[in-house]
Amino acid sequence: MFLDATQWQNKIFLGGSWVPGSGGTTEVVEPATGASLGQIGLADATDLARAAENAAAAQLKWAATPHVERAAVLRRAAMLWAEHADEISWWNIREVGAVPPMAEFALHVTEQECHEAATLPGHPYGALMPSEQPRLSMTRRVPAGVVGVISPFNVPIILGVRAVAPALALGNAVILKPDPRTAVTGGVTIARIFEEAGLPAGVLQMLPGGRDVGEAMVTHPLVRVIAFTGSTEAGRRVGEMAGKHLKRAHLELGGNSALIVLDDADLDSAVNLAAWGSYLHQGQICMTTGRHLVHERLYDDFVEQLAAKAAGLSVGDPARDKVALGPLIDAAQRDRVHAIVTASAAQGARIEVGGDFDGLFYAPTVLSDVSLDTPAFGQEIFGPVAPVARFSSAEEAIRLATATEYGLSLGIVTRDVMKGLALADRVPTGIVHINDQTVGDEANVPFGGVGASGTGGRFGSAEANIEAFTETRWVTVRGQAPSYPF
């Protein structure tokens, strides 16, 4: 088996070998059943220090590797994702709680991330610059060195590989710290793919661990760039620590994305978009539609139809039943979702459907009569909850859409595309979809948000990846050394 448990069980991937972690072990738990799927090793700060030293040594040789060889490793990695798709999807379904179509989508995007990254070594890596001196003046893009990647639990393969793959392709070494809750899907699979693809030992290391390992990574002097995906609260801490140590941090954080349904929208289409945007992957996606802003002409019918659709969605174990929604990741996340729902109801929102749970299976929920001060309006829920608010004019829609600190994604439903684009220009976000919901991901496009959603589009496109994972160096060349006055 590609993911032979005897290889990684109770281990971390350090220095090119699967070894016990100094932080002990943790259970790999299936959220749908609570069953143990095995154990994974945990790293501590001493392991991180060793990994940083190993990575720094390995990176120099890797950066000097001809670009065609680096590209070949990334192409082999892309093919391996497809070759081992069934086994990896099994882990994604059972460890993450993804329904099979979501697991298939994650693998598709991950494969494409590696294909896109394979093109990066062949990109131009500098430019000639004019100079007033008799010399050749140029800029060169050089690898940043060691890149630290901290990835979350929710879509762990995509959100790990989208930083790991381009960073490696551009000549960096990488230390990956996946969330321990999904460390097999988001860590072991990535380490094994690149191990089998022929990546030299030490160039990629995988260390599951807690906050102490993340802080050790951010503060270690040999780790020069941090790519973090996670909550806004944690991202602010990462950014603050990175700033103190004068290193770059690329932060892709939370979201509370709005879907604006204008008065000329097709109602059936809008409801279909709304349900997909809020309930895909149990709402555990940073781009999830967190607020439905609906013109008053369509509001009542929209709420009625969305509630009916939510009531008809099946919820259950995605490994054993054909369902639309699987489990939330753990009890803490379920309790957080439910607390937001109940607090919102206490402040005047109406639970049209849902608002309850069975174990970690949270019912698709619709909240109507949501106002600006309702917790479900202002907070990122990260669960299958669709808060709906009404507006009467474009100006009010803009006011509602910009009333939170987040700025990740925006969807606008309208028959007048130009009106939709004009409205989007007045709502600061990193992503805009006209006549679509807020969730979408492709490997070749820039991805990121503004405000509390992060530091902009630092992942995805070739331009963004080169900017994120290289440094700009000025180089001059003279045929003969100049003579200075002293």
CSV table of C-alpha atoms in Angstrom, one decimal:
chain,number,residue,atom,x,y,z
A,1,MET,CA,0.0,0.0,0.0
A,2,PHE,CA,1.1,3.5,-0.8
A,3,LEU,CA,0.1,4.7,2.7
A,4,ASP,CA,1.4,1.6,4.5
A,5,ALA,CA,0.7,2.3,8.2
A,6,THR,CA,3.8,0.4,9.3
A,7,GLN,CA,5.9,3.1,7.7
A,8,TRP,CA,4.2,6.2,9.2
A,9,GLN,CA,2.4,4.9,12.3
A,10,ASN,CA,3.5,6.9,15.4
A,11,LYS,CA,6.1,8.7,13.2
A,12,ILE,CA,7.0,12.1,11.8
A,13,PHE,CA,9.0,12.7,8.5
A,14,LEU,CA,12.3,14.3,9.5
A,15,GLY,CA,15.5,14.4,7.5
A,16,GLY,CA,14.2,12.1,4.9
A,17,SER,CA,13.2,9.4,7.3
A,18,TRP,CA,10.1,8.3,9.2
A,19,VAL,CA,11.1,8.6,12.8
A,20,PRO,CA,9.3,8.9,16.2
A,21,GLY,CA,8.5,12.4,17.2
A,22,SER,CA,9.7,13.9,20.4
A,23,GLY,CA,6.2,15.2,21.2
A,24,GLY,CA,4.6,11.7,21.6
A,25,THR,CA,1.7,10.5,19.5
A,26,THR,CA,-2.0,11.3,18.9
A,27,GLU,CA,-5.0,9.3,17.8
A,28,VAL,CA,-6.2,9.6,14.2
A,29,VAL,CA,-9.9,9.7,14.7
A,30,GLU,CA,-12.8,9.3,12.3
A,31,PRO,CA,-15.2,12.1,13.1
A,32,ALA,CA,-18.3,10.3,11.8
A,33,THR,CA,-17.9,7.3,14.2
A,34,GLY,CA,-15.3,8.3,16.7
A,35,ALA,CA,-13.3,5.2,15.7
A,36,SER,CA,-9.5,5.2,15.8
A,37,LEU,CA,-7.8,4.9,12.4
A,38,GLY,CA,-4.3,4.7,13.9
A,39,GLN,CA,-1.8,7.0,15.5
A,40,ILE,CA,0.5,9.7,14.2
A,41,GLY,CA,3.6,11.0,15.7
A,42,LEU,CA,3.9,14.5,17.1
A,43,ALA,CA,6.8,16.8,16.9
A,44,ASP,CA,8.1,19.3,19.4
A,45,ALA,CA,10.3,22.4,19.2
A,46,THR,CA,13.5,20.3,19.3
A,47,ASP,CA,12.3,18.4,16.2
A,48,LEU,CA,11.5,21.7,14.5
A,49,ALA,CA,15.1,22.9,15.2
A,50,ARG,CA,16.5,19.7,13.7
A,51,ALA,CA,14.2,20.0,10.7
A,52,ALA,CA,15.3,23.6,10.1
A,53,GLU,CA,18.9,22.7,10.1
A,54,ASN,CA,18.4,19.7,7.8
A,55,ALA,CA,16.2,21.8,5.5
A,56,ALA,CA,18.8,24.6,5.3
A,57,ALA,CA,21.5,22.2,4.3
A,58,ALA,CA,19.4,20.3,1.8
A,59,GLN,CA,18.1,23.5,0.2
A,60,LEU,CA,21.4,24.7,-1.1
A,61,LYS,CA,21.9,21.5,-3.2
A,62,TRP,CA,18.2,21.5,-4.3
A,63,ALA,CA,18.3,25.1,-5.4
A,64,ALA,CA,21.4,24.3,-7.5
A,65,THR,CA,19.6,21.3,-9.2
A,66,PRO,CA,18.9,22.1,-12.9
A,67,HIS,CA,15.4,23.5,-13.4
A,68,VAL,CA,14.3,20.6,-15.6
A,69,GLU,CA,15.0,18.1,-12.8
A,70,ARG,CA,13.0,20.1,-10.3
A,71,ALA,CA,10.2,20.3,-12.8
A,72,ALA,CA,10.3,16.6,-13.3
A,73,VAL,CA,9.9,15.9,-9.6
A,74,LEU,CA,6.7,18.1,-9.6
A,75,ARG,CA,5.4,16.3,-12.7
A,76,ARG,CA,5.9,12.9,-11.1
A,77,ALA,CA,4.2,14.2,-8.0
A,78,ALA,CA,1.2,15.2,-10.0
A,79,MET,CA,0.9,11.8,-11.6
A,80,LEU,CA,1.2,10.1,-8.3
A,81,TRP,CA,-1.8,12.0,-6.9
A,82,ALA,CA,-3.9,10.4,-9.7
A,83,GLU,CA,-2.2,7.0,-9.4
A,84,HIS,CA,-3.0,6.7,-5.6
A,85,ALA,CA,-6.4,8.6,-5.8
A,86,ASP,CA,-8.5,5.8,-4.3
A,87,GLU,CA,-6.4,5.3,-1.3
A,88,ILE,CA,-5.9,9.0,-0.6
A,89,SER,CA,-9.7,9.7,-1.0
A,90,TRP,CA,-10.4,6.9,1.5
A,91,TRP,CA,-8.4,8.8,4.1
A,92,ASN,CA,-10.0,12.1,3.1
A,93,ILE,CA,-13.5,10.7,3.6
A,94,ARG,CA,-12.8,9.0,6.8
A,95,GLU,CA,-10.3,11.3,8.6
A,96,VAL,CA,-11.6,14.6,7.3
A,97,GLY,CA,-15.3,13.7,6.9
A,98,ALA,CA,-15.4,14.8,3.3
A,99,VAL,CA,-18.2,13.4,1.1
A,100,PRO,CA,-16.7,11.5,-1.9
A,101,PRO,CA,-17.3,14.2,-4.5
A,102,MET,CA,-15.5,16.7,-2.2
A,103,ALA,CA,-12.7,14.2,-1.8
A,104,GLU,CA,-12.4,13.8,-5.6
A,105,PHE,CA,-12.4,17.6,-6.1
A,106,ALA,CA,-9.6,18.0,-3.5
A,107,LEU,CA,-7.5,15.5,-5.4
A,108,HIS,CA,-8.2,17.0,-8.7
A,109,VAL,CA,-7.1,20.5,-7.5
A,110,THR,CA,-4.1,19.1,-5.7
A,111,GLU,CA,-2.9,17.3,-8.9
A,112,GLN,CA,-3.4,20.5,-10.8
A,113,GLU,CA,-1.4,22.4,-8.2
A,114,CYS,CA,1.6,20.1,-8.9
A,115,HIS,CA,1.2,20.5,-12.7
A,116,GLU,CA,1.1,24.3,-12.3
A,117,ALA,CA,4.1,24.2,-10.0
A,118,ALA,CA,6.1,22.1,-12.5
A,119,THR,CA,6.0,25.1,-14.9
A,120,LEU,CA,7.6,27.5,-12.4
A,121,PRO,CA,11.3,26.3,-12.7
A,122,GLY,CA,11.1,27.3,-16.4
A,123,HIS,CA,9.8,30.8,-15.8
A,124,PRO,CA,12.1,33.8,-16.4
A,125,TYR,CA,13.9,34.4,-13.1
A,126,GLY,CA,15.2,38.0,-13.7
A,127,ALA,CA,15.3,41.1,-15.8
A,128,LEU,CA,18.0,43.3,-17.3
A,129,MET,CA,18.0,46.8,-15.8
A,130,PRO,CA,19.4,50.0,-17.3
A,131,SER,CA,22.4,51.5,-15.5
A,132,GLU,CA,24.3,54.8,-15.7
A,133,GLN,CA,27.5,52.8,-15.1
A,134,PRO,CA,29.4,50.7,-17.8
A,135,ARG,CA,28.1,47.5,-16.4
A,136,LEU,CA,25.5,44.8,-16.9
A,137,SER,CA,22.7,45.4,-14.3
A,138,MET,CA,20.1,42.8,-13.6
A,139,THR,CA,17.6,41.5,-11.1
A,140,ARG,CA,17.4,37.9,-10.2
A,141,ARG,CA,14.7,35.9,-8.4
A,142,VAL,CA,16.4,33.5,-5.9
A,143,PRO,CA,14.8,31.0,-3.6
A,144,ALA,CA,13.9,32.4,-0.2
A,145,GLY,CA,15.5,29.4,1.6
A,146,VAL,CA,13.5,27.4,4.0
A,147,VAL,CA,9.7,27.9,3.9
A,148,GLY,CA,7.4,27.0,6.8
A,149,VAL,CA,3.9,25.8,5.8
A,150,ILE,CA,1.2,25.6,8.4
A,151,SER,CA,-2.0,24.0,7.1
A,152,PRO,CA,-5.5,23.6,8.5
A,153,PHE,CA,-7.8,20.6,9.0
A,154,ASN,CA,-10.7,21.4,6.6
A,155,VAL,CA,-9.3,20.8,3.1
A,156,PRO,CA,-5.8,19.7,4.1
A,157,ILE,CA,-4.5,18.3,0.9
A,158,ILE,CA,-5.2,21.4,-1.2
A,159,LEU,CA,-4.3,23.9,1.5
A,160,GLY,CA,-1.0,22.2,2.1
A,161,VAL,CA,0.1,21.5,-1.4
A,162,ARG,CA,-0.7,24.9,-2.8
A,163,ALA,CA,2.2,26.3,-0.8
A,164,VAL,CA,4.4,23.2,-0.6
A,165,ALA,CA,4.5,22.5,-4.4
A,166,PRO,CA,5.4,26.0,-5.7
A,167,ALA,CA,7.9,26.6,-2.9
A,168,LEU,CA,9.7,23.3,-3.8
A,169,ALA,CA,9.6,24.0,-7.5
A,170,LEU,CA,11.3,27.4,-7.0
A,171,GLY,CA,14.2,25.8,-5.2
A,172,ASN,CA,13.2,26.2,-1.5
A,173,ALA,CA,13.1,23.5,1.2
A,174,VAL,CA,9.8,23.2,3.1
A,175,ILE,CA,8.8,22.2,6.6
A,176,LEU,CA,5.1,21.3,6.7
A,177,LYS,CA,3.1,21.4,9.9
A,178,PRO,CA,-0.3,19.9,9.2
A,179,ASP,CA,-3.2,20.1,11.7
A,180,PRO,CA,-2.8,17.0,14.0
A,181,ARG,CA,-6.6,16.3,13.5
A,182,THR,CA,-6.0,15.5,9.8
A,183,ALA,CA,-2.3,14.8,9.7
A,184,VAL,CA,-2.5,11.7,7.6
A,185,THR,CA,-4.5,13.3,4.8
A,186,GLY,CA,-2.8,16.7,5.1
A,187,GLY,CA,0.7,15.5,6.0
A,188,VAL,CA,1.6,11.9,5.5
A,189,THR,CA,0.1,11.8,2.0
A,190,ILE,CA,2.1,14.9,0.9
A,191,ALA,CA,5.3,13.6,2.4
A,192,ARG,CA,4.8,10.2,0.7
A,193,ILE,CA,4.0,11.6,-2.7
A,194,PHE,CA,7.1,13.7,-2.8
A,195,GLU,CA,9.2,10.9,-1.3
A,196,GLU,CA,8.0,8.6,-4.1
A,197,ALA,CA,8.5,11.3,-6.7
A,198,GLY,CA,12.2,11.4,-6.0
A,199,LEU,CA,12.5,14.6,-3.9
A,200,PRO,CA,15.9,14.5,-2.2
A,201,ALA,CA,16.0,13.8,1.5
A,202,GLY,CA,15.6,16.8,3.8
A,203,VAL,CA,14.1,19.1,1.1
A,204,LEU,CA,10.6,18.4,2.5
A,205,GLN,CA,9.9,17.5,6.2
A,206,MET,CA,6.5,16.9,7.8
A,207,LEU,CA,6.0,17.6,11.5
A,208,PRO,CA,2.5,17.4,13.0
A,209,GLY,CA,2.3,19.3,16.2
A,210,GLY,CA,0.6,21.9,18.3
A,211,ARG,CA,1.0,25.6,18.9
A,212,ASP,CA,4.5,25.1,20.3
A,213,VAL,CA,5.7,23.7,17.0
A,214,GLY,CA,4.1,26.4,15.0
A,215,GLU,CA,5.7,29.1,17.1
A,216,ALA,CA,9.0,27.4,16.9
A,217,MET,CA,8.7,27.4,13.1
A,218,VAL,CA,7.7,31.1,12.9
A,219,THR,CA,10.5,32.2,15.2
A,220,HIS,CA,13.4,30.0,14.0
A,221,PRO,CA,16.0,32.1,12.2
A,222,LEU,CA,16.6,29.5,9.4
A,223,VAL,CA,12.9,29.6,8.4
A,224,ARG,CA,12.6,32.7,6.2
A,225,VAL,CA,9.0,32.6,4.9
A,226,ILE,CA,5.8,31.4,6.5
A,227,ALA,CA,2.7,30.3,4.6
A,228,PHE,CA,-0.2,30.1,7.0
A,229,THR,CA,-3.7,29.0,6.4
A,230,GLY,CA,-6.1,29.1,9.3
A,231,SER,CA,-8.3,31.3,11.5
A,232,THR,CA,-7.9,35.1,11.6
A,233,GLU,CA,-7.1,34.9,15.4
A,234,ALA,CA,-4.2,32.5,14.8
A,235,GLY,CA,-3.1,34.3,11.7
A,236,ARG,CA,-2.8,37.6,13.6
A,237,ARG,CA,-0.4,35.8,16.1
A,238,VAL,CA,1.6,34.3,13.3
A,239,GLY,CA,1.9,37.7,11.5
A,240,GLU,CA,2.9,39.4,14.7
A,241,MET,CA,5.6,36.9,15.5
A,242,ALA,CA,6.9,36.9,11.9
A,243,GLY,CA,7.1,40.6,11.9
A,244,LYS,CA,9.2,40.7,15.1
A,245,HIS,CA,11.6,38.3,13.4
A,246,LEU,CA,11.7,40.3,10.2
A,247,LYS,CA,10.3,37.5,8.0
A,248,ARG,CA,7.5,37.4,5.5
A,249,ALA,CA,4.2,35.7,6.4
A,250,HIS,CA,1.6,34.9,3.8
A,251,LEU,CA,-1.7,34.7,5.6
A,252,GLU,CA,-4.9,33.1,4.2
A,253,LEU,CA,-7.4,33.5,7.0
A,254,GLY,CA,-11.1,33.3,7.8
A,255,GLY,CA,-14.0,34.6,5.8
A,256,ASN,CA,-17.6,35.6,6.1
A,257,SER,CA,-18.4,35.8,2.5
A,258,ALA,CA,-21.6,37.4,1.2
A,259,LEU,CA,-23.9,36.3,-1.6
A,260,ILE,CA,-25.9,39.3,-2.8
A,261,VAL,CA,-29.1,38.4,-4.6
A,262,LEU,CA,-30.4,41.4,-6.5
A,263,ASP,CA,-34.0,42.0,-7.3
A,264,ASP,CA,-33.7,40.8,-11.0
A,265,ALA,CA,-32.1,37.5,-10.0
A,266,ASP,CA,-33.7,34.1,-11.0
A,267,LEU,CA,-34.9,32.8,-7.7
A,268,ASP,CA,-34.5,29.1,-8.4
A,269,SER,CA,-30.9,29.6,-9.5
A,270,ALA,CA,-30.1,31.9,-6.5
A,271,VAL,CA,-31.4,29.3,-4.1
A,272,ASN,CA,-29.3,26.5,-5.7
A,273,LEU,CA,-26.2,28.7,-5.5
A,274,ALA,CA,-27.0,29.6,-1.9
A,275,ALA,CA,-27.4,26.0,-0.7
A,276,TRP,CA,-24.2,24.9,-2.4
A,277,GLY,CA,-22.3,27.9,-1.1
A,278,SER,CA,-23.3,27.3,2.5
A,279,TYR,CA,-23.5,23.5,2.9
A,280,LEU,CA,-20.7,22.2,0.7
A,281,HIS,CA,-18.3,20.3,3.0
A,282,GLN,CA,-20.5,21.1,6.0
A,283,GLY,CA,-19.6,24.8,5.6
A,284,GLN,CA,-16.1,24.1,6.7
A,285,ILE,CA,-14.5,26.2,3.9
A,286,CYS,CA,-13.0,29.6,4.3
A,287,MET,CA,-15.0,30.8,1.2
A,288,THR,CA,-18.3,29.4,2.5
A,289,THR,CA,-21.3,31.7,1.9
A,290,GLY,CA,-21.6,33.0,5.4
A,291,ARG,CA,-24.2,35.7,4.7
A,292,HIS,CA,-27.1,35.7,2.2
A,293,LEU,CA,-28.1,39.3,1.4
A,294,VAL,CA,-31.4,39.2,-0.5
A,295,HIS,CA,-33.5,41.9,-2.0
A,296,GLU,CA,-36.8,42.4,-0.2
A,297,ARG,CA,-38.8,41.6,-3.4
A,298,LEU,CA,-37.4,38.0,-3.3
A,299,TYR,CA,-36.7,37.6,0.4
A,300,ASP,CA,-39.7,35.7,1.6
A,301,ASP,CA,-39.7,33.2,-1.3
A,302,PHE,CA,-35.9,32.8,-1.0
A,303,VAL,CA,-36.1,31.9,2.7
A,304,GLU,CA,-38.9,29.5,2.1
A,305,GLN,CA,-37.2,27.7,-0.8
A,306,LEU,CA,-33.8,27.6,0.9
A,307,ALA,CA,-35.3,26.1,4.0
A,308,ALA,CA,-37.1,23.5,2.0
A,309,LYS,CA,-33.9,22.6,0.2
A,310,ALA,CA,-31.9,22.4,3.4
A,311,ALA,CA,-34.6,20.2,5.0
A,312,GLY,CA,-34.2,17.7,2.1
A,313,LEU,CA,-30.4,17.4,2.3
A,314,SER,CA,-29.1,14.1,3.8
A,315,VAL,CA,-26.6,14.1,6.6
A,316,GLY,CA,-24.6,11.1,7.7
A,317,ASP,CA,-21.4,9.0,7.5
A,318,PRO,CA,-19.8,9.7,4.0
A,319,ALA,CA,-17.8,6.4,4.2
A,320,ARG,CA,-21.0,4.3,4.5
A,321,ASP,CA,-23.9,6.2,3.0
A,322,LYS,CA,-24.5,8.5,0.0
A,323,VAL,CA,-25.0,11.8,1.8
A,324,ALA,CA,-24.8,15.5,1.0
A,325,LEU,CA,-23.2,16.5,4.3
A,326,GLY,CA,-20.8,14.6,6.5
A,327,PRO,CA,-19.7,15.3,10.1
A,328,LEU,CA,-18.0,18.4,11.5
A,329,ILE,CA,-14.4,17.8,12.5
A,330,ASP,CA,-14.9,17.5,16.3
A,331,ALA,CA,-17.1,18.4,19.2
A,332,ALA,CA,-15.4,21.7,19.9
A,333,GLN,CA,-16.3,22.9,16.4
A,334,ARG,CA,-19.8,21.6,16.7
A,335,ASP,CA,-20.3,23.4,20.0
A,336,ARG,CA,-19.0,26.6,18.5
A,337,VAL,CA,-21.4,26.4,15.6
A,338,HIS,CA,-24.3,25.6,17.8
A,339,ALA,CA,-23.4,28.5,20.2
A,340,ILE,CA,-23.5,31.0,17.4
A,341,VAL,CA,-26.9,29.6,16.2
A,342,THR,CA,-28.5,29.7,19.6
A,343,ALA,CA,-27.1,33.1,20.5
A,344,SER,CA,-28.4,34.4,17.2
A,345,ALA,CA,-31.9,33.0,17.9
A,346,ALA,CA,-31.8,34.6,21.3
A,347,GLN,CA,-31.2,38.0,19.7
A,348,GLY,CA,-34.1,37.8,17.3
A,349,ALA,CA,-33.0,35.6,14.4
A,350,ARG,CA,-35.5,32.9,13.4
A,351,ILE,CA,-34.4,29.3,12.9
A,352,GLU,CA,-36.4,28.3,9.8
A,353,VAL,CA,-34.9,24.8,9.7
A,354,GLY,CA,-32.1,22.9,11.4
A,355,GLY,CA,-30.4,24.3,14.5
A,356,ASP,CA,-29.8,20.9,16.0
A,357,PHE,CA,-27.3,18.0,15.7
A,358,ASP,CA,-26.8,14.3,16.3
A,359,GLY,CA,-23.2,13.7,17.4
A,360,LEU,CA,-21.0,15.6,15.0
A,361,PHE,CA,-23.7,15.7,12.3
A,362,TYR,CA,-25.1,19.2,12.3
A,363,ALA,CA,-28.3,19.7,10.4
A,364,PRO,CA,-28.3,22.2,7.5
A,365,THR,CA,-29.6,25.4,9.1
A,366,VAL,CA,-31.3,28.5,7.8
A,367,LEU,CA,-31.6,31.6,9.9
A,368,SER,CA,-33.9,34.4,8.8
A,369,ASP,CA,-34.4,38.0,10.1
A,370,VAL,CA,-30.7,38.3,10.7
A,371,SER,CA,-29.5,41.8,11.5
A,372,LEU,CA,-26.1,43.5,11.8
A,373,ASP,CA,-25.7,42.7,15.5
A,374,THR,CA,-26.7,39.1,15.2
A,375,PRO,CA,-23.7,36.8,16.0
A,376,ALA,CA,-24.3,34.7,12.8
A,377,PHE,CA,-24.0,37.9,10.7
A,378,GLY,CA,-20.7,39.1,12.0
A,379,GLN,CA,-18.8,35.9,12.9
A,380,GLU,CA,-17.3,33.2,10.7
A,381,ILE,CA,-19.4,30.2,11.6
A,382,PHE,CA,-17.5,27.4,9.8
A,383,GLY,CA,-20.5,25.1,9.8
A,384,PRO,CA,-23.6,24.4,7.7
A,385,VAL,CA,-25.6,27.6,8.6
A,386,ALA,CA,-27.1,30.0,6.1
A,387,PRO,CA,-28.0,33.4,7.7
A,388,VAL,CA,-30.3,35.5,5.5
A,389,ALA,CA,-30.7,39.3,5.7
A,390,ARG,CA,-32.9,41.5,3.5
A,391,PHE,CA,-32.0,44.8,1.7
A,392,SER,CA,-34.1,47.3,-0.2
A,393,SER,CA,-31.5,49.1,-2.3
A,394,ALA,CA,-28.0,48.6,-3.8
A,395,GLU,CA,-26.6,51.1,-1.3
A,396,GLU,CA,-28.0,49.0,1.6
A,397,ALA,CA,-26.6,45.8,0.0
A,398,ILE,CA,-23.2,47.4,-0.1
A,399,ARG,CA,-23.5,48.6,3.5
A,400,LEU,CA,-24.4,45.1,4.6
A,401,ALA,CA,-21.7,43.4,2.5
A,402,THR,CA,-19.0,45.6,3.9
A,403,ALA,CA,-20.2,45.5,7.5
A,404,THR,CA,-17.8,42.8,8.7
A,405,GLU,CA,-14.0,42.8,8.9
A,406,TYR,CA,-13.6,40.0,6.4
A,407,GLY,CA,-12.9,40.3,2.7
A,408,LEU,CA,-12.3,36.9,1.1
A,409,SER,CA,-15.0,36.1,-1.5
A,410,LEU,CA,-18.2,37.7,-2.9
A,411,GLY,CA,-21.0,36.3,-5.0
A,412,ILE,CA,-23.5,38.4,-6.8
A,413,VAL,CA,-26.6,37.0,-8.6
A,414,THR,CA,-28.2,39.3,-11.2
A,415,ARG,CA,-29.4,39.3,-14.8
A,416,ASP,CA,-27.4,42.5,-15.4
A,417,VAL,CA,-23.8,41.5,-15.4
A,418,MET,CA,-22.4,45.0,-15.7
A,419,LYS,CA,-24.5,46.1,-12.7
A,420,GLY,CA,-23.0,43.2,-10.8
A,421,LEU,CA,-19.5,44.2,-11.7
A,422,ALA,CA,-20.1,47.8,-10.7
A,423,LEU,CA,-21.5,46.7,-7.3
A,424,ALA,CA,-18.5,44.4,-6.8
A,425,ASP,CA,-16.1,47.3,-7.2
A,426,ARG,CA,-17.5,48.8,-4.0
A,427,VAL,CA,-17.0,45.7,-1.9
A,428,PRO,CA,-13.3,45.0,-1.0
A,429,THR,CA,-12.7,41.3,-1.5
A,430,GLY,CA,-9.9,39.1,-2.9
A,431,ILE,CA,-12.4,37.0,-5.0
A,432,VAL,CA,-15.6,38.0,-6.9
A,433,HIS,CA,-18.0,35.6,-8.7
A,434,ILE,CA,-20.8,37.1,-10.8
A,435,ASN,CA,-23.7,34.7,-11.0
A,436,ASP,CA,-22.1,32.1,-8.9
A,437,GLN,CA,-21.7,31.4,-5.2
A,438,THR,CA,-18.6,32.2,-3.1
A,439,VAL,CA,-16.8,28.9,-3.1
A,440,GLY,CA,-14.3,28.1,-5.9
A,441,ASP,CA,-10.7,27.1,-6.4
A,442,GLU,CA,-8.5,26.6,-9.4
A,443,ALA,CA,-4.7,25.9,-9.3
A,444,ASN,CA,-3.7,28.7,-11.7
A,445,VAL,CA,-5.5,31.7,-10.2
A,446,PRO,CA,-4.4,34.0,-7.4
A,447,PHE,CA,-6.1,33.2,-4.1
A,448,GLY,CA,-6.4,35.3,-1.0
A,449,GLY,CA,-8.4,37.9,0.8
A,450,VAL,CA,-8.1,41.4,2.3
A,451,GLY,CA,-8.9,42.8,5.7
A,452,ALA,CA,-9.3,40.1,8.4
A,453,SER,CA,-9.2,37.5,5.6
A,454,GLY,CA,-5.5,37.8,5.0
A,455,THR,CA,-2.7,39.5,3.2
A,456,GLY,CA,-4.0,39.2,-0.4
A,457,GLY,CA,-3.5,36.8,-3.3
A,458,ARG,CA,-0.3,35.2,-2.3
A,459,PHE,CA,-1.1,31.7,-3.5
A,460,GLY,CA,-2.2,30.2,-6.8
A,461,SER,CA,-0.9,32.0,-10.0
A,462,ALA,CA,2.6,31.8,-11.2
A,463,GLU,CA,3.1,35.5,-10.5
A,464,ALA,CA,1.8,35.2,-7.0
A,465,ASN,CA,3.9,32.1,-6.2
A,466,ILE,CA,7.1,33.6,-7.5
A,467,GLU,CA,6.5,36.7,-5.5
A,468,ALA,CA,5.7,34.6,-2.4
A,469,PHE,CA,8.6,32.2,-2.4
A,470,THR,CA,11.5,34.0,-3.9
A,471,GLU,CA,13.6,37.1,-3.0
A,472,THR,CA,14.7,39.7,-5.5
A,473,ARG,CA,18.4,40.2,-5.8
A,474,TRP,CA,20.3,43.0,-7.7
A,475,VAL,CA,23.3,41.8,-9.6
A,476,THR,CA,25.9,43.8,-11.6
A,477,VAL,CA,28.7,42.6,-13.8
A,478,ARG,CA,31.7,44.6,-15.1
A,479,GLY,CA,34.3,43.4,-17.5
A,480,GLN,CA,36.9,45.3,-15.6
A,481,ALA,CA,37.0,46.6,-12.0
A,482,PRO,CA,36.5,50.4,-11.8
A,483,SER,CA,39.1,52.7,-10.1
A,484,TYR,CA,37.8,54.7,-7.2
A,485,PRO,CA,39.3,57.9,-5.7
A,486,PHE,CA,40.6,56.0,-2.6
